[in-house]
Every structure is written in structure tokens, then in C-alpha cells.
mmCIF file of N, CA and C in Angstrom:
data_model
loop_
_atom_site.group_PDB
_atom_site.id
_atom_site.type_symbol
_atom_site.label_atom_id
_atom_site.label_comp_id
_atom_site.label_asym_id
_atom_site.label_seq_id
_atom_site.Cartn_x
_atom_site.Cartn_y
_atom_site.Cartn_z
ATOM 1 N N MET A 1 0.683 -1.422 -0.136
ATOM 2 C CA MET A 1 -0.064 0.136 0.050
ATOM 3 C C MET A 1 0.925 1.332 -0.237
ATOM 4 N N ASP A 2 0.757 2.210 -0.766
ATOM 5 C CA ASP A 2 1.477 3.424 -0.946
ATOM 6 C C ASP A 2 0.790 4.465 0.064
ATOM 7 N N GLU A 3 1.792 5.603 -0.057
ATOM 8 C CA GLU A 3 1.122 6.672 1.234
ATOM 9 C C GLU A 3 -0.378 7.085 0.752
ATOM 10 N N SER A 4 -0.600 7.226 -0.502
ATOM 11 C CA SER A 4 -1.698 7.976 -0.858
ATOM 12 C C SER A 4 -3.039 7.009 -0.921
ATOM 13 N N GLN A 5 -2.709 5.562 -0.623
ATOM 14 C CA GLN A 5 -3.749 4.157 -0.585
ATOM 15 C C GLN A 5 -4.029 4.080 1.050
ATOM 16 N N ARG A 6 -2.969 4.402 1.629
ATOM 17 C CA ARG A 6 -2.896 4.212 3.408
ATOM 18 C C ARG A 6 -3.667 5.624 3.619
ATOM 19 N N ARG A 7 -3.839 6.457 3.250
ATOM 20 C CA ARG A 7 -4.195 7.699 3.580
ATOM 21 C C ARG A 7 -5.604 7.823 3.395
ATOM 22 N N GLU A 8 -6.005 7.005 2.222
ATOM 23 C CA GLU A 8 -7.486 6.916 1.726
ATOM 24 C C GLU A 8 -8.300 5.793 2.845
ATOM 25 N N ALA A 9 -7.760 4.913 3.012
ATOM 26 C CA ALA A 9 -7.913 4.082 3.975
ATOM 27 C C ALA A 9 -8.454 4.408 5.300
ATOM 28 N N GLY A 10 -6.874 5.445 5.917
ATOM 29 C CA GLY A 10 -7.099 5.779 6.888
ATOM 30 C C GLY A 10 -8.359 6.824 7.235
ATOM 31 N N MET A 11 -8.391 7.543 5.938
ATOM 32 C CA MET A 11 -9.720 8.544 6.171
ATOM 33 C C MET A 11 -10.924 7.747 5.881
ATOM 34 N N SER A 12 -11.031 6.500 5.642
ATOM 35 C CA SER A 12 -12.208 5.798 5.651
ATOM 36 C C SER A 12 -12.570 5.328 6.976
ATOM 37 N N ILE A 13 -11.754 4.432 7.562
ATOM 38 C CA ILE A 13 -11.944 4.344 8.561
ATOM 39 C C ILE A 13 -12.067 5.143 9.411
ATOM 40 N N ARG A 14 -11.278 6.126 9.648
ATOM 41 C CA ARG A 14 -11.691 7.360 10.968
ATOM 42 C C ARG A 14 -13.444 7.690 10.583
ATOM 43 N N ARG A 15 -13.499 8.142 9.481
ATOM 44 C CA ARG A 15 -15.054 8.326 9.305
ATOM 45 C C ARG A 15 -15.804 7.247 10.106
ATOM 46 N N THR A 16 -15.705 5.859 9.619
ATOM 47 C CA THR A 16 -16.321 5.113 10.444
ATOM 48 C C THR A 16 -16.301 4.558 12.056
ATOM 49 N N VAL A 17 -15.318 5.048 12.470
ATOM 50 C CA VAL A 17 -15.187 5.015 13.424
ATOM 51 C C VAL A 17 -15.534 6.112 14.417
ATOM 52 N N LEU A 18 -15.376 7.116 14.015
ATOM 53 C CA LEU A 18 -15.633 8.375 15.210
ATOM 54 C C LEU A 18 -16.803 9.399 14.617
ATOM 55 N N GLY A 19 -17.196 9.251 13.066
ATOM 56 C CA GLY A 19 -18.282 9.625 12.590
ATOM 57 C C GLY A 19 -18.223 10.950 11.441
ATOM 58 N N ASP A 20 -18.581 11.036 10.809
ATOM 59 C CA ASP A 20 -18.393 11.787 9.713
ATOM 60 C C ASP A 20 -18.131 13.544 9.988
ATOM 61 N N GLY A 21 -19.390 13.865 11.406
ATOM 62 C CA GLY A 21 -19.059 15.097 11.690
ATOM 63 C C GLY A 21 -18.105 15.502 12.572
ATOM 64 N N HIS A 22 -17.424 14.734 13.403
ATOM 65 C CA HIS A 22 -16.367 14.681 14.244
ATOM 66 C C HIS A 22 -15.147 15.097 13.468
ATOM 67 N N VAL A 23 -14.952 13.978 11.904
ATOM 68 C CA VAL A 23 -13.633 14.062 11.112
ATOM 69 C C VAL A 23 -14.003 15.468 10.714
ATOM 70 N N ASP A 24 -14.852 15.507 10.043
ATOM 71 C CA ASP A 24 -15.412 17.031 9.274
ATOM 72 C C ASP A 24 -15.011 18.127 10.065
ATOM 73 N N ARG A 25 -15.135 18.126 11.576
ATOM 74 C CA ARG A 25 -14.844 19.218 12.634
ATOM 75 C C ARG A 25 -13.227 19.505 12.132
ATOM 76 N N ALA A 26 -12.752 18.309 12.736
ATOM 77 C CA ALA A 26 -11.184 18.255 12.795
ATOM 78 C C ALA A 26 -10.287 18.684 11.405
ATOM 79 N N ILE A 27 -11.127 18.406 10.229
ATOM 80 C CA ILE A 27 -10.467 18.902 8.732
ATOM 81 C C ILE A 27 -10.603 20.332 8.912
ATOM 82 N N ALA A 28 -12.026 20.761 9.153
ATOM 83 C CA ALA A 28 -12.026 22.190 9.202
ATOM 84 C C ALA A 28 -11.283 22.764 9.992
ATOM 85 N N ALA A 29 -10.975 22.075 11.181
ATOM 86 C CA ALA A 29 -9.867 22.893 12.110
ATOM 87 C C ALA A 29 -8.536 22.780 11.888
ATOM 88 N N THR A 30 -8.442 22.241 10.812
ATOM 89 C CA THR A 30 -6.801 22.082 10.348
ATOM 90 C C THR A 30 -5.912 23.308 10.259
ATOM 91 N N THR A 31 -4.938 23.401 10.809
ATOM 92 C CA THR A 31 -4.130 24.718 10.309
ATOM 93 C C THR A 31 -2.674 24.277 9.588
ATOM 94 N N PRO A 32 -2.303 25.538 9.259
ATOM 95 C CA PRO A 32 -0.684 24.965 8.382
ATOM 96 C C PRO A 32 -0.018 24.305 9.577
ATOM 97 N N LEU A 33 -0.252 24.800 10.973
ATOM 98 C CA LEU A 33 0.618 24.124 11.840
ATOM 99 C C LEU A 33 0.176 22.506 12.415
ATOM 100 N N THR A 34 -0.808 22.040 11.981
ATOM 101 C CA THR A 34 -1.638 20.974 12.618
ATOM 102 C C THR A 34 -1.764 19.970 11.624
ATOM 103 N N ALA A 35 -1.499 20.415 10.430
ATOM 104 C CA ALA A 35 -1.758 19.651 8.810
ATOM 105 C C ALA A 35 -0.949 18.289 8.720
ATOM 106 N N GLU A 36 0.427 18.338 9.260
ATOM 107 C CA GLU A 36 1.013 17.639 8.845
ATOM 108 C C GLU A 36 0.637 16.317 10.121
ATOM 109 N N PHE A 37 0.358 16.798 11.118
ATOM 110 C CA PHE A 37 -0.254 15.927 12.355
ATOM 111 C C PHE A 37 -1.478 15.164 12.103
ATOM 112 N N GLN A 38 -2.132 16.250 11.349
ATOM 113 C CA GLN A 38 -3.551 15.160 10.946
ATOM 114 C C GLN A 38 -3.246 14.075 9.703
ATOM 115 N N ASP A 39 -2.219 14.676 8.681
ATOM 116 C CA ASP A 39 -1.858 13.481 7.997
ATOM 117 C C ASP A 39 -1.310 12.404 8.436
ATOM 118 N N LEU A 40 -0.418 12.353 9.296
ATOM 119 C CA LEU A 40 0.490 11.346 10.119
ATOM 120 C C LEU A 40 -0.906 10.470 10.760
ATOM 121 N N ILE A 41 -1.593 11.100 11.460
ATOM 122 C CA ILE A 41 -2.412 10.570 12.482
ATOM 123 C C ILE A 41 -3.543 9.659 11.393
ATOM 124 N N THR A 42 -4.141 10.323 9.917
ATOM 125 C CA THR A 42 -4.926 9.564 9.042
ATOM 126 C C THR A 42 -3.853 8.492 8.139
ATOM 127 N N ARG A 43 -2.904 8.609 8.217
ATOM 128 C CA ARG A 43 -2.024 7.506 7.741
ATOM 129 C C ARG A 43 -1.499 6.310 8.390
ATOM 130 N N TYR A 44 -1.128 6.550 10.035
ATOM 131 C CA TYR A 44 -0.459 5.876 10.415
ATOM 132 C C TYR A 44 -1.446 4.950 11.719
ATOM 133 N N ALA A 45 -2.379 5.918 12.402
ATOM 134 C CA ALA A 45 -2.764 5.433 13.352
ATOM 135 C C ALA A 45 -4.056 5.148 12.653
ATOM 136 N N TRP A 46 -4.744 5.238 11.622
ATOM 137 C CA TRP A 46 -5.883 5.082 11.021
ATOM 138 C C TRP A 46 -5.653 4.105 9.903
ATOM 139 N N GLY A 47 -4.798 4.483 9.275
ATOM 140 C CA GLY A 47 -4.738 3.542 7.691
ATOM 141 C C GLY A 47 -3.809 2.298 8.012
ATOM 142 N N GLU A 48 -2.785 2.310 9.019
ATOM 143 C CA GLU A 48 -2.209 1.460 9.195
ATOM 144 C C GLU A 48 -2.599 0.312 10.327
ATOM 145 N N ILE A 49 -2.742 1.152 11.580
ATOM 146 C CA ILE A 49 -3.380 0.202 12.698
ATOM 147 C C ILE A 49 -4.637 -0.136 12.648
ATOM 148 N N TRP A 50 -5.634 1.056 12.589
ATOM 149 C CA TRP A 50 -6.924 0.515 12.615
ATOM 150 C C TRP A 50 -7.799 -0.081 11.344
ATOM 151 N N THR A 51 -6.921 -0.418 10.363
ATOM 152 C CA THR A 51 -7.113 -1.202 8.878
ATOM 153 C C THR A 51 -6.419 -2.778 8.998
ATOM 154 N N ARG A 52 -5.710 -2.969 10.541
ATOM 155 C CA ARG A 52 -4.885 -4.321 10.151
ATOM 156 C C ARG A 52 -6.259 -4.950 10.486
ATOM 157 N N PRO A 53 -6.303 -6.794 10.196
ATOM 158 C CA PRO A 53 -7.126 -7.618 9.859
ATOM 159 C C PRO A 53 -7.029 -8.343 11.305
ATOM 160 N N GLY A 54 -6.274 -7.966 12.330
ATOM 161 C CA GLY A 54 -6.129 -9.192 13.443
ATOM 162 C C GLY A 54 -6.994 -8.768 14.078
ATOM 163 N N LEU A 55 -7.788 -7.369 14.659
ATOM 164 C CA LEU A 55 -8.930 -7.240 15.718
ATOM 165 C C LEU A 55 -9.983 -6.562 14.814
ATOM 166 N N ASP A 56 -11.346 -7.004 15.324
ATOM 167 C CA ASP A 56 -12.215 -5.951 14.743
ATOM 168 C C ASP A 56 -12.352 -5.012 15.347
ATOM 169 N N LEU A 57 -12.900 -3.993 14.594
ATOM 170 C CA LEU A 57 -13.724 -2.465 14.993
ATOM 171 C C LEU A 57 -13.855 -2.278 16.684
ATOM 172 N N ARG A 58 -14.504 -3.308 16.993
ATOM 173 C CA ARG A 58 -15.283 -3.337 18.271
ATOM 174 C C ARG A 58 -14.032 -3.604 19.655
ATOM 175 N N SER A 59 -13.332 -4.648 19.097
ATOM 176 C CA SER A 59 -12.185 -4.652 19.891
ATOM 177 C C SER A 59 -11.179 -3.289 20.149
ATOM 178 N N ARG A 60 -11.116 -2.819 18.901
ATOM 179 C CA ARG A 60 -10.229 -1.841 18.724
ATOM 180 C C ARG A 60 -10.608 -0.785 19.720
ATOM 181 N N ARG A 61 -11.815 -0.808 19.917
ATOM 182 C CA ARG A 61 -12.484 0.553 20.591
ATOM 183 C C ARG A 61 -12.585 0.198 22.130
ATOM 184 N N ILE A 62 -12.433 -1.069 21.929
ATOM 185 C CA ILE A 62 -12.593 -1.407 23.998
ATOM 186 C C ILE A 62 -11.099 -1.055 24.403
ATOM 187 N N LEU A 63 -10.378 -1.886 23.251
ATOM 188 C CA LEU A 63 -8.243 -1.085 24.041
ATOM 189 C C LEU A 63 -8.503 0.202 24.071
ATOM 190 N N VAL A 64 -8.812 1.128 23.171
ATOM 191 C CA VAL A 64 -8.569 2.564 23.303
ATOM 192 C C VAL A 64 -9.797 2.805 24.443
ATOM 193 N N ILE A 65 -10.527 2.773 24.354
ATOM 194 C CA ILE A 65 -11.419 3.348 25.907
ATOM 195 C C ILE A 65 -10.136 2.760 27.085
ATOM 196 N N GLY A 66 -9.954 1.813 27.257
ATOM 197 C CA GLY A 66 -9.436 1.255 28.308
ATOM 198 C C GLY A 66 -8.026 2.099 28.545
ATOM 199 N N THR A 67 -7.353 2.331 27.224
ATOM 200 C CA THR A 67 -6.030 2.781 27.229
ATOM 201 C C THR A 67 -5.838 4.580 27.679
ATOM 202 N N MET A 68 -7.273 5.072 26.942
ATOM 203 C CA MET A 68 -7.060 6.235 27.704
ATOM 204 C C MET A 68 -7.749 6.602 29.039
ATOM 205 N N VAL A 69 -8.085 5.757 29.394
ATOM 206 C CA VAL A 69 -8.516 5.440 31.388
ATOM 207 C C VAL A 69 -7.409 5.392 31.738
ATOM 208 N N ALA A 70 -6.397 4.472 31.062
ATOM 209 C CA ALA A 70 -5.252 3.926 31.608
ATOM 210 C C ALA A 70 -4.267 5.161 31.880
ATOM 211 N N LEU A 71 -4.213 6.248 30.536
ATOM 212 C CA LEU A 71 -3.476 7.147 30.319
ATOM 213 C C LEU A 71 -3.886 8.874 31.096
ATOM 214 N N GLY A 72 -5.391 8.598 31.261
ATOM 215 C CA GLY A 72 -5.747 9.816 32.113
ATOM 216 C C GLY A 72 -6.059 10.628 30.633
ATOM 217 N N ARG A 73 -5.941 10.585 29.517
ATOM 218 C CA ARG A 73 -6.521 11.010 28.442
ATOM 219 C C ARG A 73 -8.265 11.117 28.204
ATOM 220 N N TRP A 74 -8.646 12.384 28.971
ATOM 221 C CA TRP A 74 -10.039 12.412 29.371
ATOM 222 C C TRP A 74 -10.891 13.147 28.043
ATOM 223 N N GLU A 75 -10.098 13.871 27.392
ATOM 224 C CA GLU A 75 -10.899 14.504 26.037
ATOM 225 C C GLU A 75 -10.923 13.441 25.110
ATOM 226 N N GLU A 76 -9.617 12.824 25.205
ATOM 227 C CA GLU A 76 -9.906 11.426 24.287
ATOM 228 C C GLU A 76 -10.957 10.252 24.388
ATOM 229 N N LEU A 77 -11.198 10.098 25.921
ATOM 230 C CA LEU A 77 -11.807 8.998 26.496
ATOM 231 C C LEU A 77 -13.266 9.532 26.024
ATOM 232 N N ARG A 78 -13.549 10.880 25.881
ATOM 233 C CA ARG A 78 -15.163 11.024 26.011
ATOM 234 C C ARG A 78 -14.919 10.887 24.253
ATOM 235 N N MET A 79 -14.711 11.765 23.418
ATOM 236 C CA MET A 79 -14.251 11.267 22.208
ATOM 237 C C MET A 79 -15.029 9.767 21.541
ATOM 238 N N HIS A 80 -13.675 8.959 22.292
ATOM 239 C CA HIS A 80 -14.008 7.547 21.950
ATOM 240 C C HIS A 80 -15.389 6.893 22.478
ATOM 241 N N VAL A 81 -15.177 7.204 23.459
ATOM 242 C CA VAL A 81 -16.841 6.855 24.137
ATOM 243 C C VAL A 81 -17.932 7.099 23.140
ATOM 244 N N ARG A 82 -18.120 8.561 23.035
ATOM 245 C CA ARG A 82 -19.017 8.988 22.472
ATOM 246 C C ARG A 82 -19.254 8.236 21.146
ATOM 247 N N ALA A 83 -18.100 7.874 20.184
ATOM 248 C CA ALA A 83 -17.986 7.043 19.070
ATOM 249 C C ALA A 83 -18.423 5.793 19.205
ATOM 250 N N ALA A 84 -17.921 5.237 20.248
ATOM 251 C CA ALA A 84 -18.076 3.902 20.349
ATOM 252 C C ALA A 84 -19.743 3.315 20.578
ATOM 253 N N VAL A 85 -20.108 4.533 21.073
ATOM 254 C CA VAL A 85 -21.837 4.288 21.615
ATOM 255 C C VAL A 85 -22.744 4.951 20.325
ATOM 256 N N GLU A 86 -22.317 5.970 19.435
ATOM 257 C CA GLU A 86 -23.042 6.464 18.617
ATOM 258 C C GLU A 86 -22.802 5.727 17.502
ATOM 259 N N GLU A 87 -21.642 5.127 16.929
ATOM 260 C CA GLU A 87 -21.024 4.865 15.540
ATOM 261 C C GLU A 87 -21.012 3.053 15.946
ATOM 262 N N GLY A 88 -20.233 2.613 16.845
ATOM 263 C CA GLY A 88 -19.648 1.590 16.884
ATOM 264 C C GLY A 88 -20.771 0.328 17.715
ATOM 265 N N GLY A 89 -21.778 0.639 18.112
ATOM 266 C CA GLY A 89 -22.653 -0.326 18.871
ATOM 267 C C GLY A 89 -21.974 -1.099 20.114
ATOM 268 N N VAL A 90 -21.126 0.205 20.856
ATOM 269 C CA VAL A 90 -21.195 -0.435 22.248
ATOM 270 C C VAL A 90 -22.113 0.414 23.052
ATOM 271 N N THR A 91 -22.617 -0.251 24.496
ATOM 272 C CA THR A 91 -23.592 0.204 25.024
ATOM 273 C C THR A 91 -22.860 1.001 26.125
ATOM 274 N N ALA A 92 -23.731 1.949 26.929
ATOM 275 C CA ALA A 92 -23.169 2.463 28.096
ATOM 276 C C ALA A 92 -22.704 1.534 29.047
ATOM 277 N N ASP A 93 -23.647 0.606 29.086
ATOM 278 C CA ASP A 93 -23.218 -0.651 30.158
ATOM 279 C C ASP A 93 -22.099 -1.071 29.938
ATOM 280 N N GLU A 94 -21.826 -1.424 28.978
ATOM 281 C CA GLU A 94 -20.543 -1.961 28.509
ATOM 282 C C GLU A 94 -19.314 -1.018 28.713
ATOM 283 N N VAL A 95 -19.278 0.115 28.593
ATOM 284 C CA VAL A 95 -18.263 1.584 28.534
ATOM 285 C C VAL A 95 -18.295 1.106 30.388
ATOM 286 N N LYS A 96 -19.198 1.155 31.113
ATOM 287 C CA LYS A 96 -19.376 1.307 32.660
ATOM 288 C C LYS A 96 -18.070 -0.032 33.079
ATOM 289 N N GLU A 97 -18.534 -1.017 32.142
ATOM 290 C CA GLU A 97 -17.964 -2.662 32.537
ATOM 291 C C GLU A 97 -16.180 -2.436 32.375
ATOM 292 N N ILE A 98 -16.351 -1.662 31.087
ATOM 293 C CA ILE A 98 -14.539 -1.427 30.861
ATOM 294 C C ILE A 98 -14.191 -0.501 31.987
ATOM 295 N N ILE A 99 -14.255 0.800 32.384
ATOM 296 C CA ILE A 99 -13.957 1.299 33.122
ATOM 297 C C ILE A 99 -14.027 0.822 34.489
ATOM 298 N N LEU A 100 -14.888 -0.448 35.009
ATOM 299 C CA LEU A 100 -14.686 -0.792 36.195
ATOM 300 C C LEU A 100 -13.612 -1.741 36.206
ATOM 301 N N GLN A 101 -13.325 -2.705 35.147
ATOM 302 C CA GLN A 101 -12.123 -3.170 34.531
ATOM 303 C C GLN A 101 -11.079 -2.553 35.187
ATOM 304 N N GLN A 102 -10.786 -1.512 34.348
ATOM 305 C CA GLN A 102 -9.898 -0.514 34.261
ATOM 306 C C GLN A 102 -9.354 -0.173 35.741
ATOM 307 N N THR A 103 -10.605 0.318 36.160
ATOM 308 C CA THR A 103 -10.411 0.791 38.064
ATOM 309 C C THR A 103 -9.122 0.040 38.935
ATOM 310 N N ILE A 104 -9.193 -1.687 38.718
ATOM 311 C CA ILE A 104 -8.494 -2.307 39.188
ATOM 312 C C ILE A 104 -7.115 -2.553 39.128
ATOM 313 N N TYR A 105 -7.148 -2.279 37.818
ATOM 314 C CA TYR A 105 -5.551 -1.859 37.030
ATOM 315 C C TYR A 105 -4.839 -0.633 37.037
ATOM 316 N N CYS A 106 -5.954 0.272 36.763
ATOM 317 C CA CYS A 106 -5.348 1.997 37.037
ATOM 318 C C CYS A 106 -5.416 2.416 37.958
ATOM 319 N N GLY A 107 -6.480 2.092 38.808
ATOM 320 C CA GLY A 107 -6.401 2.631 40.222
ATOM 321 C C GLY A 107 -7.952 3.026 40.228
ATOM 322 N N VAL A 108 -8.157 3.624 41.458
ATOM 323 C CA VAL A 108 -10.076 4.246 41.885
ATOM 324 C C VAL A 108 -10.046 5.533 41.419
ATOM 325 N N PRO A 109 -9.042 6.419 41.491
ATOM 326 C CA PRO A 109 -9.063 7.661 40.940
ATOM 327 C C PRO A 109 -9.377 7.584 39.060
ATOM 328 N N ALA A 110 -8.202 7.069 38.641
ATOM 329 C CA ALA A 110 -8.712 6.908 36.888
ATOM 330 C C ALA A 110 -9.933 6.512 36.710
ATOM 331 N N GLY A 111 -10.434 5.514 37.769
ATOM 332 C CA GLY A 111 -11.923 5.086 37.316
ATOM 333 C C GLY A 111 -12.893 5.919 37.882
ATOM 334 N N HIS A 112 -12.606 6.719 38.955
ATOM 335 C CA HIS A 112 -14.036 7.505 39.215
ATOM 336 C C HIS A 112 -13.938 8.190 38.373
ATOM 337 N N HIS A 113 -12.790 9.131 37.822
ATOM 338 C CA HIS A 113 -12.683 9.966 36.873
ATOM 339 C C HIS A 113 -13.463 9.685 35.382
ATOM 340 N N ALA A 114 -12.966 8.611 35.275
ATOM 341 C CA ALA A 114 -13.403 7.854 33.758
ATOM 342 C C ALA A 114 -15.290 7.640 34.248
ATOM 343 N N LEU A 115 -15.471 7.645 35.107
ATOM 344 C CA LEU A 115 -17.412 7.558 35.215
ATOM 345 C C LEU A 115 -18.084 8.823 35.301
ATOM 346 N N ALA A 116 -16.960 9.606 35.841
ATOM 347 C CA ALA A 116 -17.723 11.146 35.686
ATOM 348 C C ALA A 116 -17.793 11.387 34.257
ATOM 349 N N GLU A 117 -16.426 11.207 33.500
ATOM 350 C CA GLU A 117 -16.509 11.521 31.864
ATOM 351 C C GLU A 117 -17.549 10.487 31.448
ATOM 352 N N LEU A 118 -17.880 9.757 31.727
ATOM 353 C CA LEU A 118 -18.889 8.650 31.205
ATOM 354 C C LEU A 118 -20.270 9.433 31.113
ATOM 355 N N SER A 119 -20.615 9.912 32.527
ATOM 356 C CA SER A 119 -21.778 10.617 32.566
ATOM 357 C C SER A 119 -21.769 11.997 32.042
ATOM 358 N N ALA A 120 -20.857 12.799 32.017
ATOM 359 C CA ALA A 120 -20.623 13.760 30.942
ATOM 360 C C ALA A 120 -21.132 13.780 29.706
ATOM 361 N N VAL A 121 -20.530 12.684 29.032
ATOM 362 C CA VAL A 121 -21.132 12.188 27.586
ATOM 363 C C VAL A 121 -22.774 12.252 27.459
ATOM 364 N N LEU A 122 -23.094 10.998 28.748
ATOM 365 C CA LEU A 122 -24.695 10.887 28.615
ATOM 366 C C LEU A 122 -25.340 11.767 28.865
ATOM 367 N N ALA A 123 -25.112 12.610 29.652
ATOM 368 C CA ALA A 123 -25.742 13.990 30.020
ATOM 369 C C ALA A 123 -25.509 14.532 28.870
ATOM 370 N N GLU A 124 -24.490 14.774 28.020
ATOM 371 C CA GLU A 124 -24.545 15.722 26.765
ATOM 372 C C GLU A 124 -25.490 15.381 25.803
ATOM 373 N N HIS A 125 -25.423 14.187 25.721
ATOM 374 C CA HIS A 125 -26.104 13.148 24.042
ATOM 375 C C HIS A 125 -27.417 12.548 24.611
ATOM 376 N N GLY A 126 -27.683 12.750 25.925
ATOM 377 C CA GLY A 126 -28.984 11.852 26.191
ATOM 378 C C GLY A 126 -28.391 10.324 26.763
ATOM 379 N N PRO A 127 -29.370 9.705 26.919
ATOM 380 C CA PRO A 127 -29.417 8.014 26.670
ATOM 381 C C PRO A 127 -28.773 7.329 25.352
ATOM 382 N N LEU A 128 -27.449 7.173 24.987
ATOM 383 C CA LEU A 128 -27.081 6.319 23.941
ATOM 384 C C LEU A 128 -27.138 5.168 23.864
ATOM 385 N N ASP A 129 -27.723 4.385 24.625
ATOM 386 C CA ASP A 129 -27.967 3.047 24.526
ATOM 387 C C ASP A 129 -29.146 2.868 23.356
#
């Protein structure tokens, strides 16, 4: 796969995972300073990794949510929770289970904060199930 094909595949899977609205907003917000970063994540995070056949999208979503809890990347957690529930067939109860699992391995403060983030997503968008 050449870089153009990787970029195209990356954009397609990025739209599938995050939704057109989110991707369109990210593209519209791209500046000369962030353009290379956007290209990098589209080609490699989305075009190289998310398109691999070894895991389905649901499994990848679950891994990303757990990783964002572990790293305390709350804005990314909200984005991926919203996308997983709206676009990916993951229920709010399943996200709660991911958070409970991560609480044991990442600590109570991380789990507590992650539940607050889940609650904020649900309050913003209403019940997502």
C-alpha cells in the first residue's frame, strides 16, 4: 500500500469509527501548524493500525477506551466513548464495565474520573443505548 492508499484507507476507517461530523470538524480546524499531524494520524493510526485484520473494530474501540482511562486522556476518552456508543454498537453499560475493569488495574482515581466523563457524555447526548 502506498502513502496515498494508506491515507485514503485511514480517512475511510476514521470516518467509520468517529463519524463524519467529528472528522469534518477536525479537518475544518486543521491549520498549517497541525496539517502534518493530521496527515500522520490519518495515515498511520487510522490507515496502518485501525485497518489491520487482526482485531475487529469493536475490540479496537474497547482497547482504546481502556487505554485512555489508563493514561488519563479524558478528552480522547470522551471522544472515543461517544463514537463507540453512537457509531460502534458499544452500550453505555459496556463502557461502564470497561471502566470498572480499568479501575482495578489503573486505580480508583482513574476509574472515578472515567465514570464522571462517561456521565458527562451521557448528559450531553442523552441516553446513548
